[in-house]
PDB file of C-alpha atoms in Angstrom:
ATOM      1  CA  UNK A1183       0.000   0.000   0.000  1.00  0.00           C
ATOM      2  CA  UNK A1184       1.208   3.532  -1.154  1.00  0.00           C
ATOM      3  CA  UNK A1185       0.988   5.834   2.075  1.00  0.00           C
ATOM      4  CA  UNK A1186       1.604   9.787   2.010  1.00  0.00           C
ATOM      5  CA  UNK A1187       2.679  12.259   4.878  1.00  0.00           C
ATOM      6  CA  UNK A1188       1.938  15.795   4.292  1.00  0.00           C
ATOM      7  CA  UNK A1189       4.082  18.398   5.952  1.00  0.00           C
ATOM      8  CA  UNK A1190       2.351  21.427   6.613  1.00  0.00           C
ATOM      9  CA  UNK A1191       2.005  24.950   7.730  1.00  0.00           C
ATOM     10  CA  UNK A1192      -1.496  24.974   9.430  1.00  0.00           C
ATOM     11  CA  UNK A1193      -3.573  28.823   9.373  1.00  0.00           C
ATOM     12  CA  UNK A1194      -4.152  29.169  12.700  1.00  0.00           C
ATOM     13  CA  UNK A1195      -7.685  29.441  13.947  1.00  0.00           C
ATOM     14  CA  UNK A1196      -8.871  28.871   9.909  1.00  0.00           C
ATOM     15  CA  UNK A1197     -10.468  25.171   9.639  1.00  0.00           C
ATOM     16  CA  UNK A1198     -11.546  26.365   6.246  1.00  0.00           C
ATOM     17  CA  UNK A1199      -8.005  27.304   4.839  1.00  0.00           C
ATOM     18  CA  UNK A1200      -6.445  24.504   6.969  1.00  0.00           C
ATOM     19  CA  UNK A1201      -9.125  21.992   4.967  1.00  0.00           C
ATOM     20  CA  UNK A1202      -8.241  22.821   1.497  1.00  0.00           C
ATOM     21  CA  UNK A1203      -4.796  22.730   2.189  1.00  0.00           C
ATOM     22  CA  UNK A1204      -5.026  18.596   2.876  1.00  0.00           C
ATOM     23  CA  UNK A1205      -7.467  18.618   0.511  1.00  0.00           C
ATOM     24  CA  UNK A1206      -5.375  19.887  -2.187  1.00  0.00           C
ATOM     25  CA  UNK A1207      -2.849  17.540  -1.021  1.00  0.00           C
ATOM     26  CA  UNK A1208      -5.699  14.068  -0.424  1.00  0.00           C
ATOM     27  CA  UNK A1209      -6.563  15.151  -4.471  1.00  0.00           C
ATOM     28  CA  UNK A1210      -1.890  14.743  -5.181  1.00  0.00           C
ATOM     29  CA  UNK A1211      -1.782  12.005  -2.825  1.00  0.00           C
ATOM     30  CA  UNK A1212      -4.465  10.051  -4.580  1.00  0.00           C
ATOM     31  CA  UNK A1213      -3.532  10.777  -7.958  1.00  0.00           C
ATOM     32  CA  UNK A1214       0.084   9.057  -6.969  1.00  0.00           C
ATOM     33  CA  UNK A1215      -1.244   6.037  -6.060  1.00  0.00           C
ATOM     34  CA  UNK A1216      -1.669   6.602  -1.854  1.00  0.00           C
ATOM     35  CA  UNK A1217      -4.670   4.568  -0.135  1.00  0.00           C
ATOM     36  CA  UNK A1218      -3.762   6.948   2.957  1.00  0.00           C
ATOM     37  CA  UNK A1219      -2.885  10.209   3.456  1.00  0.00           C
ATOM     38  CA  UNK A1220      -1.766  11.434   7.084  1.00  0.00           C
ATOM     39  CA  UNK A1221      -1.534  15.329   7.943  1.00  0.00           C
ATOM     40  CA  UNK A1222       0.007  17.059  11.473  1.00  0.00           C
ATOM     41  CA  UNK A1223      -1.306  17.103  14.568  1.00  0.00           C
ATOM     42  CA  UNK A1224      -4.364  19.811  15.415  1.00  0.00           C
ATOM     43  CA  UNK A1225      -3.844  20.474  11.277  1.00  0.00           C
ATOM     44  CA  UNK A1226      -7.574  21.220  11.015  1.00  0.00           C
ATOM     45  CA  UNK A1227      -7.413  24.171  14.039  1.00  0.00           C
ATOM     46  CA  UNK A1228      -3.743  24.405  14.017  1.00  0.00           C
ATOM     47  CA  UNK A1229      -1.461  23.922  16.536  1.00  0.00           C
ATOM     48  CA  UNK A1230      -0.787  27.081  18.113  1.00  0.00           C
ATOM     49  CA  UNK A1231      -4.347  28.519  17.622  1.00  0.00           C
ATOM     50  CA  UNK A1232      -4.273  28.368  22.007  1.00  0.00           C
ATOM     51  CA  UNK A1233      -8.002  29.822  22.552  1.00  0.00           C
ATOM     52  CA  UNK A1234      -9.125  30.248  19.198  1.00  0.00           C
ATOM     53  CA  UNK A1235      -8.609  27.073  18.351  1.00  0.00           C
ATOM     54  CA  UNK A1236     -12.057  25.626  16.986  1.00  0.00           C
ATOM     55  CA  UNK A1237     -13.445  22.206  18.978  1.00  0.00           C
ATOM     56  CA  UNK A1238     -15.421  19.995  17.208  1.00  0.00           C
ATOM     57  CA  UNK A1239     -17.556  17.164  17.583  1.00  0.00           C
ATOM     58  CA  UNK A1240     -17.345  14.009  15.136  1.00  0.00           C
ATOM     59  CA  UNK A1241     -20.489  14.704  13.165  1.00  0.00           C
ATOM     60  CA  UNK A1242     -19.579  18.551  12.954  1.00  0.00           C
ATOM     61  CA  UNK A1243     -19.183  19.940   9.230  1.00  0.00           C
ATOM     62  CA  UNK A1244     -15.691  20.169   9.194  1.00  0.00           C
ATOM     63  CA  UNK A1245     -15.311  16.519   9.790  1.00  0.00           C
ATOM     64  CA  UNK A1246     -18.032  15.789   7.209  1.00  0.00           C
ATOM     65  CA  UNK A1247     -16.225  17.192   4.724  1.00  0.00           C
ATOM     66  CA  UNK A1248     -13.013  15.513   5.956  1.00  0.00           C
ATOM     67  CA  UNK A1249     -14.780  12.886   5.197  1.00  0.00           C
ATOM     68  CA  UNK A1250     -16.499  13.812   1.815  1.00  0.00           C
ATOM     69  CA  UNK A1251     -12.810  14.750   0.769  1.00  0.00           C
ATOM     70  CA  UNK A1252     -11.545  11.488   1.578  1.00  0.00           C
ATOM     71  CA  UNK A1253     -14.460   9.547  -0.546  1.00  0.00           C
ATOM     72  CA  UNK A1254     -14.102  11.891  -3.222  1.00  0.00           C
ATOM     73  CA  UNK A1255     -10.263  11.301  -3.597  1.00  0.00           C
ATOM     74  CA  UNK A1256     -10.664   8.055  -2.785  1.00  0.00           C
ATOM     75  CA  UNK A1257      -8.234   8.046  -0.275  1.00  0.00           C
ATOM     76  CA  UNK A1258      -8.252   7.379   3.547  1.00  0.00           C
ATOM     77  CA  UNK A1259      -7.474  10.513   5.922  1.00  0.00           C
ATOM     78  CA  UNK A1260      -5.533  10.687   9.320  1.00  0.00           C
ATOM     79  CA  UNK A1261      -5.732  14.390  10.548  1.00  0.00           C
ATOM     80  CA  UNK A1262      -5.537  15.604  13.638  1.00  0.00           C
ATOM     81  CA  UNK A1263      -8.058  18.109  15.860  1.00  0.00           C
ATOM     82  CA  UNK A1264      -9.372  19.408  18.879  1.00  0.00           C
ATOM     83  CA  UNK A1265     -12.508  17.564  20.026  1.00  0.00           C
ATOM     84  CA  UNK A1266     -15.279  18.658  22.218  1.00  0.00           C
ATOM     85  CA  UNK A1267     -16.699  16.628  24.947  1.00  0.00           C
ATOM     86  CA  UNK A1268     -19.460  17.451  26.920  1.00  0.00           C
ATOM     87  CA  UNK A1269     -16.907  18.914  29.802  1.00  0.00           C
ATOM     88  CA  UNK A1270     -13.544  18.750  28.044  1.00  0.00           C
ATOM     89  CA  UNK A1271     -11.288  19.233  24.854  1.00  0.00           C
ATOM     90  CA  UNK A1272      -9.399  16.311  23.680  1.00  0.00           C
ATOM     91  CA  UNK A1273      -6.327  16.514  21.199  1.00  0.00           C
ATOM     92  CA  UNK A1274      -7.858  14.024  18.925  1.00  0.00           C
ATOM     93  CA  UNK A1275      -6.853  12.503  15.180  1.00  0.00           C
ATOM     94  CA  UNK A1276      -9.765  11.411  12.788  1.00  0.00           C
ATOM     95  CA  UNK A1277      -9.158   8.563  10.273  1.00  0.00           C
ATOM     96  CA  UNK A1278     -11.834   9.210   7.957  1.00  0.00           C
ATOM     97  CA  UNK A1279     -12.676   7.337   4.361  1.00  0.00           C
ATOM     98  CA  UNK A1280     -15.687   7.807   2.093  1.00  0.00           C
ATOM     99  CA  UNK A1281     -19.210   6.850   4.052  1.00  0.00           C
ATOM    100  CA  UNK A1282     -18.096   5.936   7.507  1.00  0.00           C
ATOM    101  CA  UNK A1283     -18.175   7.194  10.447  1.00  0.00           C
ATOM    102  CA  UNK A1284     -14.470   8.336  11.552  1.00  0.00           C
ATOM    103  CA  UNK A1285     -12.445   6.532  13.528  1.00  0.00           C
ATOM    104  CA  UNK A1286     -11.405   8.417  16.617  1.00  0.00           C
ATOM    105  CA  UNK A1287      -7.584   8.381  19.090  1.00  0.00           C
ATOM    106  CA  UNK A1288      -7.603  11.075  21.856  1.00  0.00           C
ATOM    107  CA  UNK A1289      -4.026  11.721  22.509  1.00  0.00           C
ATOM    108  CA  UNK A1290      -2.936  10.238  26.252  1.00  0.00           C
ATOM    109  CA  UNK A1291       0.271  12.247  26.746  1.00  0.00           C
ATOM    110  CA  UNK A1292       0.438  15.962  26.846  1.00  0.00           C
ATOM    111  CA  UNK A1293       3.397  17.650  26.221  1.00  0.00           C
ATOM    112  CA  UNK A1294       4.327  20.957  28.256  1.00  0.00           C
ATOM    113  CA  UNK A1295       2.056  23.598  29.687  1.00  0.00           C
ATOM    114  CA  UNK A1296       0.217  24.891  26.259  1.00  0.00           C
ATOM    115  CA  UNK A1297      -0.967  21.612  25.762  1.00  0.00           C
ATOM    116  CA  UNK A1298      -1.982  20.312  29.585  1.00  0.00           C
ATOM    117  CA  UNK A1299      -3.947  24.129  29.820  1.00  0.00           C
ATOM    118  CA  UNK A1300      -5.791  23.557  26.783  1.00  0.00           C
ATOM    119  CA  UNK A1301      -6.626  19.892  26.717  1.00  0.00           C
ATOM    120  CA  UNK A1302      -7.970  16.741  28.471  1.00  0.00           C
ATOM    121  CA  UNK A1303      -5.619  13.853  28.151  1.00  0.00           C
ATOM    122  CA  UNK A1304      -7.193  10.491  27.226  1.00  0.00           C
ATOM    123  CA  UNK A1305      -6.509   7.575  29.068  1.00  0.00           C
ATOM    124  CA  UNK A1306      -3.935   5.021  26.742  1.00  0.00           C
ATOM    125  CA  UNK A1307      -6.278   3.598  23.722  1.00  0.00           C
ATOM    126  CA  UNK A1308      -5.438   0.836  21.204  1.00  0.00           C
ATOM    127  CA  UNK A1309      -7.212   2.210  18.313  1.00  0.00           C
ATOM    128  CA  UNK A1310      -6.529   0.039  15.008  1.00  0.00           C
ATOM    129  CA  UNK A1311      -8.147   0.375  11.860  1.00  0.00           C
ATOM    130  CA  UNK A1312      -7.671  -1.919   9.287  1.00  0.00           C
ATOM    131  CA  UNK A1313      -7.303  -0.591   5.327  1.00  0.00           C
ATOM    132  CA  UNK A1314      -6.786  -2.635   2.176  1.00  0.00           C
ATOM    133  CA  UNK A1315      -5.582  -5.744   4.784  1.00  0.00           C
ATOM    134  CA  UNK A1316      -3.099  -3.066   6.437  1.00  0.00           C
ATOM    135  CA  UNK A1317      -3.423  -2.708  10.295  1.00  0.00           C
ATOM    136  CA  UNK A1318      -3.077   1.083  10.912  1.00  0.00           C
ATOM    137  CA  UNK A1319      -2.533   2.536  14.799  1.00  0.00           C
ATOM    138  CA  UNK A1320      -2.796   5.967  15.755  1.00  0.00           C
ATOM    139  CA  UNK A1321      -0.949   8.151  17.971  1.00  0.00           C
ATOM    140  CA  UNK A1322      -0.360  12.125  18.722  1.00  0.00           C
ATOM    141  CA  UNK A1323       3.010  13.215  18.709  1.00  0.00           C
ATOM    142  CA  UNK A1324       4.600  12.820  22.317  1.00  0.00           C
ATOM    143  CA  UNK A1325       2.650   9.675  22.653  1.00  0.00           C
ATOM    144  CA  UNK A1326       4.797   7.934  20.197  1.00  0.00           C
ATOM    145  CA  UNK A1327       8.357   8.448  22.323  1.00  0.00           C
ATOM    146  CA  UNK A1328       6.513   6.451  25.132  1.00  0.00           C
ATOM    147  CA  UNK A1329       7.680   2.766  24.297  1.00  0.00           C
ATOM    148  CA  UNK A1330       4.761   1.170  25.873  1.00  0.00           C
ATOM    149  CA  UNK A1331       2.426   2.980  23.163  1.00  0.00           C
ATOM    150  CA  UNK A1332       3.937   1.539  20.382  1.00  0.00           C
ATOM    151  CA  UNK A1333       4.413  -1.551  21.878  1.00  0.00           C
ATOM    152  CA  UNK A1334       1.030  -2.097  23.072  1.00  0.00           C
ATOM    153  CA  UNK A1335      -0.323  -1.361  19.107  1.00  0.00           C
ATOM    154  CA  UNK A1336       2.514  -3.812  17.813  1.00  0.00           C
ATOM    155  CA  UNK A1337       1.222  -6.539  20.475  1.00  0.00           C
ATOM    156  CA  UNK A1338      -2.212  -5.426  18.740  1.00  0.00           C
ATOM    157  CA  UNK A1339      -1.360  -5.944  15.391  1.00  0.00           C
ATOM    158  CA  UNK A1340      -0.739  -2.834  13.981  1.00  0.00           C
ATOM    159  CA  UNK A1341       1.745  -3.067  10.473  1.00  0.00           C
ATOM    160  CA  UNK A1342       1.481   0.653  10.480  1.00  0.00           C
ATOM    161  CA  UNK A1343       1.594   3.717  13.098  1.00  0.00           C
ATOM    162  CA  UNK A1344       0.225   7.131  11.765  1.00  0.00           C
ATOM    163  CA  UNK A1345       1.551  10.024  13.920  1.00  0.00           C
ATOM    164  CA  UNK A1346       0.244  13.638  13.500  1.00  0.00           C
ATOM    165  CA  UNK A1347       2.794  15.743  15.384  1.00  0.00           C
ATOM    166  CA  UNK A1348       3.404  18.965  16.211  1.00  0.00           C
ATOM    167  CA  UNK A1349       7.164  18.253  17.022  1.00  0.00           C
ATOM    168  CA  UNK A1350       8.546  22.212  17.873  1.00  0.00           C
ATOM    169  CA  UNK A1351      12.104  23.507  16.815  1.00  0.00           C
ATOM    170  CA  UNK A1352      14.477  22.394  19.425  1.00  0.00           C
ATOM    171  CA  UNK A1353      17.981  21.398  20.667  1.00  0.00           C
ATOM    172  CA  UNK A1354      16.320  17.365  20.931  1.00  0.00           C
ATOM    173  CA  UNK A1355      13.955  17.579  18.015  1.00  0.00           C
ATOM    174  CA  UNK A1356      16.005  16.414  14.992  1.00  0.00           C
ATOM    175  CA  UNK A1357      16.778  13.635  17.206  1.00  0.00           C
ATOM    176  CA  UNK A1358      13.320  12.486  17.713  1.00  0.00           C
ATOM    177  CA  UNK A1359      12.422  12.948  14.197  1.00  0.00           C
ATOM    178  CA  UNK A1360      15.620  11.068  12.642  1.00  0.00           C
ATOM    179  CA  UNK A1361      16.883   8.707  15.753  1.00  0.00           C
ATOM    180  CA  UNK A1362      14.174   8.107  18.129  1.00  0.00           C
ATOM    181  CA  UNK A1363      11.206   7.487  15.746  1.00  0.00           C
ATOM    182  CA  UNK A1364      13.510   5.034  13.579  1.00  0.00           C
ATOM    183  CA  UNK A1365      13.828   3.025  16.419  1.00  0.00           C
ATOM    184  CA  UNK A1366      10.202   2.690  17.678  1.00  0.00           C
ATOM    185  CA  UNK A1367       9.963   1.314  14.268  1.00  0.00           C
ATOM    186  CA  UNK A1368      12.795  -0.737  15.035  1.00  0.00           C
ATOM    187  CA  UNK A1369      12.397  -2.247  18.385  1.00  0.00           C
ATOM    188  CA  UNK A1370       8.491  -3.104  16.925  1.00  0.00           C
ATOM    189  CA  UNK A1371       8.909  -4.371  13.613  1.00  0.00           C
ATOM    190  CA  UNK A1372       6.268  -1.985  11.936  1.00  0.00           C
ATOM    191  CA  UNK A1373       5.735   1.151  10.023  1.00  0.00           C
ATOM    192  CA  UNK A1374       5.539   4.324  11.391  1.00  0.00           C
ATOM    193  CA  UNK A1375       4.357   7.658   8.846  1.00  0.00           C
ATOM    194  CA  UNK A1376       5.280  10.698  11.196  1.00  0.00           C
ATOM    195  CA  UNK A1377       3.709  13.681  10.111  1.00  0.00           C
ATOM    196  CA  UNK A1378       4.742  16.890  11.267  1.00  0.00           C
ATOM    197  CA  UNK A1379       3.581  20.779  11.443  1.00  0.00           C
ATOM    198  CA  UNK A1380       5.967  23.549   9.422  1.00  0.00           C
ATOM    199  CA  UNK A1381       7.286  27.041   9.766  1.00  0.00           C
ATOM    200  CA  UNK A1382       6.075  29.036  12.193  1.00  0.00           C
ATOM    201  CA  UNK A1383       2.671  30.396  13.720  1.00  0.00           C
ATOM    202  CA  UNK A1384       3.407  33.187  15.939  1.00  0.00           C
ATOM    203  CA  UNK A1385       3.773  31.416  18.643  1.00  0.00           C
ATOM    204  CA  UNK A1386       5.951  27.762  17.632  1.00  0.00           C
ATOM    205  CA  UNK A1387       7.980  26.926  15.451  1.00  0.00           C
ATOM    206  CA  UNK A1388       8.336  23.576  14.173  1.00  0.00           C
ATOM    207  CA  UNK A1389      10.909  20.823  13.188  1.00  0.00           C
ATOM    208  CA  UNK A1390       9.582  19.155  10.140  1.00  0.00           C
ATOM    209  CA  UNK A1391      11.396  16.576   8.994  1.00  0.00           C
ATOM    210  CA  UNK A1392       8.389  14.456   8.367  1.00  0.00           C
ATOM    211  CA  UNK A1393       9.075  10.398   7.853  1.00  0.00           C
ATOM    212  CA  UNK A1394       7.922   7.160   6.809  1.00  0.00           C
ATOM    213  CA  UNK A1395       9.712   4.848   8.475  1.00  0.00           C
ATOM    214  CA  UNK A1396      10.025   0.839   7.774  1.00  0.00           C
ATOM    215  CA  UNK A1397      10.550  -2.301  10.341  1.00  0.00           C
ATOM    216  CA  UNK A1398      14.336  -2.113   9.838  1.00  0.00           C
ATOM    217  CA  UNK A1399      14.651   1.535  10.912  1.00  0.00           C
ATOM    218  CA  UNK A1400      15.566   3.242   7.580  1.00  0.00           C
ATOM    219  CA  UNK A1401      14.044   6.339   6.728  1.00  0.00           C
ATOM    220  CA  UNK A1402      12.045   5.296   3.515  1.00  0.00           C
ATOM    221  CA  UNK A1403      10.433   9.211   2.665  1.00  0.00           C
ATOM    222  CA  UNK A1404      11.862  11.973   4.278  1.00  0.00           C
ATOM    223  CA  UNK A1405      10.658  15.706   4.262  1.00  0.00           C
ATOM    224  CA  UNK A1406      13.043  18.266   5.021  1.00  0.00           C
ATOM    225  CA  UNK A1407      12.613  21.016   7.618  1.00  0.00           C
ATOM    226  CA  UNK A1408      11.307  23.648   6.145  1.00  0.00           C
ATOM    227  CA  UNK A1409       7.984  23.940   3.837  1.00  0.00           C
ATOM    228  CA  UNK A1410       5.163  22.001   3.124  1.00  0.00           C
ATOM    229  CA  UNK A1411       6.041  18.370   1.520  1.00  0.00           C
ATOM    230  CA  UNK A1412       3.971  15.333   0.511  1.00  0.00           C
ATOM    231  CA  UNK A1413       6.246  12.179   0.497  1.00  0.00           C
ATOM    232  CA  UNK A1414       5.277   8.622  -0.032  1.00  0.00           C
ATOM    233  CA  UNK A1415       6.092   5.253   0.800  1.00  0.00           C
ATOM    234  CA  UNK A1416       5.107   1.944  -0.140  1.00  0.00           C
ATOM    235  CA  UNK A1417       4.330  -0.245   2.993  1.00  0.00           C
ATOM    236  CA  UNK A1418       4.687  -3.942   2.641  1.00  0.00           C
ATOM    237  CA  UNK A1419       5.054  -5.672   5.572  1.00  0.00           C
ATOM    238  CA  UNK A1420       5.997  -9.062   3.840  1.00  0.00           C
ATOM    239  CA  UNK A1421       8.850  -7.631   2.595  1.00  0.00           C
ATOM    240  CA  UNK A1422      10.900  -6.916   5.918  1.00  0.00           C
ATOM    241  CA  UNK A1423      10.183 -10.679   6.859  1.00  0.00           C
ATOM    242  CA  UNK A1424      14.128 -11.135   7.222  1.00  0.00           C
ATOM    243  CA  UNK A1425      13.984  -8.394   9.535  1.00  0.00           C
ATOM    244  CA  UNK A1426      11.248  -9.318  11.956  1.00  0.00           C
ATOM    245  CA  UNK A1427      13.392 -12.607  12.042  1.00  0.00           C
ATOM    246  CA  UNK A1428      16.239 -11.296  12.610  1.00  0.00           C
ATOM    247  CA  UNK A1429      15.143  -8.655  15.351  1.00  0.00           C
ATOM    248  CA  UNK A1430      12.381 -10.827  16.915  1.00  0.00           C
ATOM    249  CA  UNK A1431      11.531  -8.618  19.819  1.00  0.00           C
ATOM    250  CA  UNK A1432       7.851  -9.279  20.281  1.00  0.00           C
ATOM    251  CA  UNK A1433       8.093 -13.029  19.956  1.00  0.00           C
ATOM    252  CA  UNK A1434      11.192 -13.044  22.654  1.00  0.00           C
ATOM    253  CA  UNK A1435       9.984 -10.263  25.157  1.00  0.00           C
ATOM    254  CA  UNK A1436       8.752 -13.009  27.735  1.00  0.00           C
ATOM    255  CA  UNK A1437      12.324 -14.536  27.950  1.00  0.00           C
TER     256      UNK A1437
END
């Protein structure tokens, strides 16, 4: 299965703009070939929207036409946004395709004090769809340097992670992106498509350096740190066999 990662600089505050931005790129994606497209984390509101960032509900419009966007491309969509509860706000991803209802993950791990002032966190969900015979987990961003997250989705199934992240410019953040993330993919024997935020907002700025990431830990798409990019990767788990023999953590992890 083709997968894409878009890269993106989100408007804050502007679902509208921020929707035909991964539309325009669902519409590229598709054309190449990709059964799954995965944007940034909060890309609907954007990331540093802090108060004006817009919380939704799953049946709200935006989401619909998430949706509508995703059959009409035909082409799954991982996006992340803030969700309304009845008495909290949950940084949330949507997988979305044509006709059914999404598929929600509420992030568990909040990074820093923007994040823990603004949101709810979720307690730890396995949350696994399953596309074209491909297992596909979802997490948000910090959740992902946890081990025990990806761990529990590999124990799960999952052949695939999708991350939308919102992975800010710092002294540790190239290491995350091009060491740390390799090796969750590594020490699980899956995929992981890590999609990140660009530029700046007025009030982050961001790493980039989106991935797509295979079993053996090589960067197979990369995205560099500055400006939008859509990069693909075709995911086939049968084809890192050798390495899931080789590197047999989950079957050995009980001694």
């Amino acid at each position: 299965m083709r997968v894409a990662v878009h890269q993106m600089q989100a408007v804050p505050g502007d679902v509208d703009a921020n929707l035909t931005r991964i539309g325009d790129a669902a519409a590229r994606a598709s054309d190449m070939g990709a059964r799954v497209l995965v944007a940034p984390e909060l890309a609907l509101g954007g990331y540093g929207a802090g108060e004006a960032m817009a919380g939704l509900s799953p049946g709200d419009a935006p989401l619909v036409h998430l949706g509508a966007m995703a059959e009409a491309h035909d082409i799954a969509i991982v996006a992340g946004f803030a969700e309304k509860g009845e008495a909290c706000l949950h940084n949330s991803a949507a997988f979305v395709t044509g006709g059914a209802a999404p598929v929600i993950y509420r992030k568990s791990h909040l990074y820093g004090p923007y994040e823990k002032d603004l949101f709810d966190p979720a307690a730890p969900q396995t949350v696994i769809v399953t596309l074209g015979g491909l297992k596909i987990g979802m997490l948000i961003c910090y959740d992902v340097e946890f081990p025990e997250n990806v761990r529990r989705l590999a124990l799960a199934g999952a052949d695939l992670i999708a991350v939308p992240t919102a992975l800010p410019l710092g002294p540790d953040a190239a290491f995350i992106a091009s060491t740390m993330v390799p090796v969750r993919a590594f020490e699980n024997q899956l995929f992981i498509a890590y999609a990140d935020n660009c530029g700046t907002d007025g009030r982050f700025a961001y790493q980039g350096m989106s991935t797509i990431v295979a079993p053996d830990g090589t960067a197979l798409a990369s995205a560099p740190v500055e400006g939008d990019a859509l990069i693909f990767a075709d995911v086939d788990p049968d084809a890192f066999a050798a390495s899931r023999e080789r590197n047999s953590y989950l079957r050995d992890m009980d001694g």
